[in-house]
């Protein structure tokens, strides 16, 4: 980095080489919280060196636990003696992170009480926690809220039937973490079934939980009275894998992503191939490149097994290099095209719409949210001075900078460090010219 928070990239080169992707941010952070369900120590392997892991470690420490680095991407989490943390201090550490609310289950089981910061919105929308609180209440938590914090108490959580209004990842995780030690049976219908959730369920099963994932988004949890520590290797970060794949095809290069796994990537791989990308899958990982001139597509983001919202931003950059008009309909978040304006300043042609384009209607139809985009391509991108608004937009700016002719200065790289491990080293490994000024 040129200074702590900026990166200057000289773009316009075909990128070739091998990089290694480790565990998924959105699994490891929840699995760290799951460790707090047991007073016994737990060990996680394949943990990426990203800021968000540090943030969750600090939150665990505020609750009286410890997180010890064992080297080579392994950590040990201990929470023998838990205590209620100060929500103001938690907020200072957590910022806009969604993780604090997931401490509710472990704390309610172990201490019968939790005090958590009120979560605000962020650059991708208001991101409420109403599903979480409704589920916790249904399970027997008393909740008091003020502007800054949420206080939860219980005499004992009890299993119940919970139907989610939307298959929310966080709310499904909330119910899982709260129900494994609850009395009786909990049934979640309309549950999210993202690979990271299945990985969390594997962790909970290792701890002694009884959880079945049935057809039609139904997850059933039979409560047990105690859980043990676990040892687990986190599944690979499929968001990061998709981001590097987009970089390979967008620059007409070839990138081998070690650690990439096929099954969680299936939807991405199909979409990637439809626009002209190609890949080889081996035991070591997946190699990505551009097989033919890129062509346009009509695409919709969705909950798993759909095309995930976090692949959308780097994929939009890829589509700026595709022949024709592509339509992208974002159905998970109402406000995830904020980055399009900046791409426009770099030469991309992206028009945003409030309507649901591409065929299906979603809950944001005609509600003043610019949640559909038409990307016309191919367009030459040129260097610019830009600032990262959120994590996934941040990496898509890196991909845009790699494609662009000339130099791009990207400010706000600290945000990217939250979720992408050693990205500067990886960029260099595939031949990126990073300019130090
Ligand atoms: N929602 C509600 N009420 C709730 C919870 C969610 O209305 O109580 C809405 C949200 O506002 C959103 C939709 O439901 O419109 C989906 O949200 P979800 O709960 O599924 O998302 P999340 O758990 O907050 C996780 C990831 C996100 C990822 C989404 C979707 C983590 C820490 N975050 O968020 O990842 O985009 O699932 O897959 O796991 C990222 O990594 O940069 C990131 C934003």
CSV table of N, CA, C and O in Angstrom, one decimal, residues 20 85 89-90 98 126 142 184 189 237 254 278 300 322 336 341 356-357 363 433:
chain,number,residue,atom,x,y,z
A,20,UNK,N,-3.9,-18.4,-3.3
A,20,UNK,CA,-4.5,-19.3,-2.4
A,20,UNK,C,-5.6,-18.6,-1.6
A,20,UNK,O,-5.4,-17.6,-1.1
A,85,UNK,N,-20.9,-8.1,28.3
A,85,UNK,CA,-19.9,-7.1,27.9
A,85,UNK,C,-20.7,-5.7,27.9
A,85,UNK,O,-21.9,-5.7,27.9
A,89,UNK,N,-18.7,-0.5,24.4
A,89,UNK,CA,-17.4,-1.0,23.9
A,89,UNK,C,-17.5,-1.9,22.8
A,89,UNK,O,-16.7,-1.9,21.9
A,90,UNK,N,-18.5,-2.8,22.8
A,90,UNK,CA,-18.8,-3.7,21.7
A,90,UNK,C,-19.0,-3.0,20.4
A,90,UNK,O,-18.5,-3.3,19.4
A,98,UNK,N,-22.3,-7.3,11.5
A,98,UNK,CA,-23.5,-7.9,11.9
A,98,UNK,C,-23.3,-9.0,13.0
A,98,UNK,O,-24.3,-9.6,13.4
A,126,UNK,N,-30.3,-0.4,5.0
A,126,UNK,CA,-30.5,-0.2,6.4
A,126,UNK,C,-30.2,-1.5,7.2
A,126,UNK,O,-29.9,-1.4,8.4
A,142,UNK,N,-36.7,-12.0,26.7
A,142,UNK,CA,-37.3,-10.7,27.0
A,142,UNK,C,-36.4,-9.7,26.4
A,142,UNK,O,-35.2,-9.7,26.7
A,184,UNK,N,-36.5,-28.6,24.0
A,184,UNK,CA,-37.5,-29.1,23.0
A,184,UNK,C,-37.0,-28.9,21.6
A,184,UNK,O,-35.8,-28.6,21.3
A,189,UNK,N,-38.8,-22.6,9.3
A,189,UNK,CA,-39.2,-22.7,7.8
A,189,UNK,C,-38.8,-21.4,7.1
A,189,UNK,O,-38.6,-20.4,7.7
A,237,UNK,N,-13.6,-19.5,1.1
A,237,UNK,CA,-14.4,-18.3,0.8
A,237,UNK,C,-14.9,-18.2,-0.7
A,237,UNK,O,-14.1,-17.8,-1.5
A,254,UNK,N,-5.3,-15.5,-16.7
A,254,UNK,CA,-5.6,-16.9,-16.2
A,254,UNK,C,-5.1,-17.0,-14.8
A,254,UNK,O,-4.0,-16.8,-14.5
A,278,UNK,N,-14.2,-19.6,-18.6
A,278,UNK,CA,-14.0,-21.1,-18.6
A,278,UNK,C,-13.1,-21.4,-17.4
A,278,UNK,O,-12.5,-20.5,-16.8
A,300,UNK,N,-29.9,-12.4,-12.1
A,300,UNK,CA,-30.6,-12.0,-10.9
A,300,UNK,C,-29.9,-12.5,-9.6
A,300,UNK,O,-29.6,-13.7,-9.6
A,322,UNK,N,-18.2,-7.2,-21.6
A,322,UNK,CA,-18.9,-8.1,-22.4
A,322,UNK,C,-19.6,-7.4,-23.6
A,322,UNK,O,-20.1,-6.3,-23.4
A,336,UNK,N,-27.5,-1.9,-3.5
A,336,UNK,CA,-26.2,-2.5,-3.7
A,336,UNK,C,-25.6,-2.1,-5.0
A,336,UNK,O,-24.7,-2.8,-5.5
A,341,UNK,N,-21.8,4.3,-10.0
A,341,UNK,CA,-21.5,5.7,-10.4
A,341,UNK,C,-20.0,5.8,-10.6
A,341,UNK,O,-19.5,6.4,-11.5
A,356,UNK,N,-38.0,-3.9,-11.4
A,356,UNK,CA,-37.4,-5.2,-11.4
A,356,UNK,C,-37.2,-5.6,-12.9
A,356,UNK,O,-38.2,-6.0,-13.5
A,357,UNK,N,-36.0,-5.5,-13.3
A,357,UNK,CA,-35.7,-5.9,-14.7
A,357,UNK,C,-35.3,-7.4,-14.8
A,357,UNK,O,-34.8,-7.9,-13.9
A,363,UNK,N,-39.1,-8.0,-3.7
A,363,UNK,CA,-39.8,-7.1,-2.7
A,363,UNK,C,-39.4,-5.6,-2.9
A,363,UNK,O,-40.0,-4.8,-2.2
A,433,UNK,N,0.9,-4.6,-11.4
A,433,UNK,CA,1.8,-3.5,-11.0
A,433,UNK,C,1.2,-2.6,-10.0
A,433,UNK,O,0.3,-1.9,-10.3
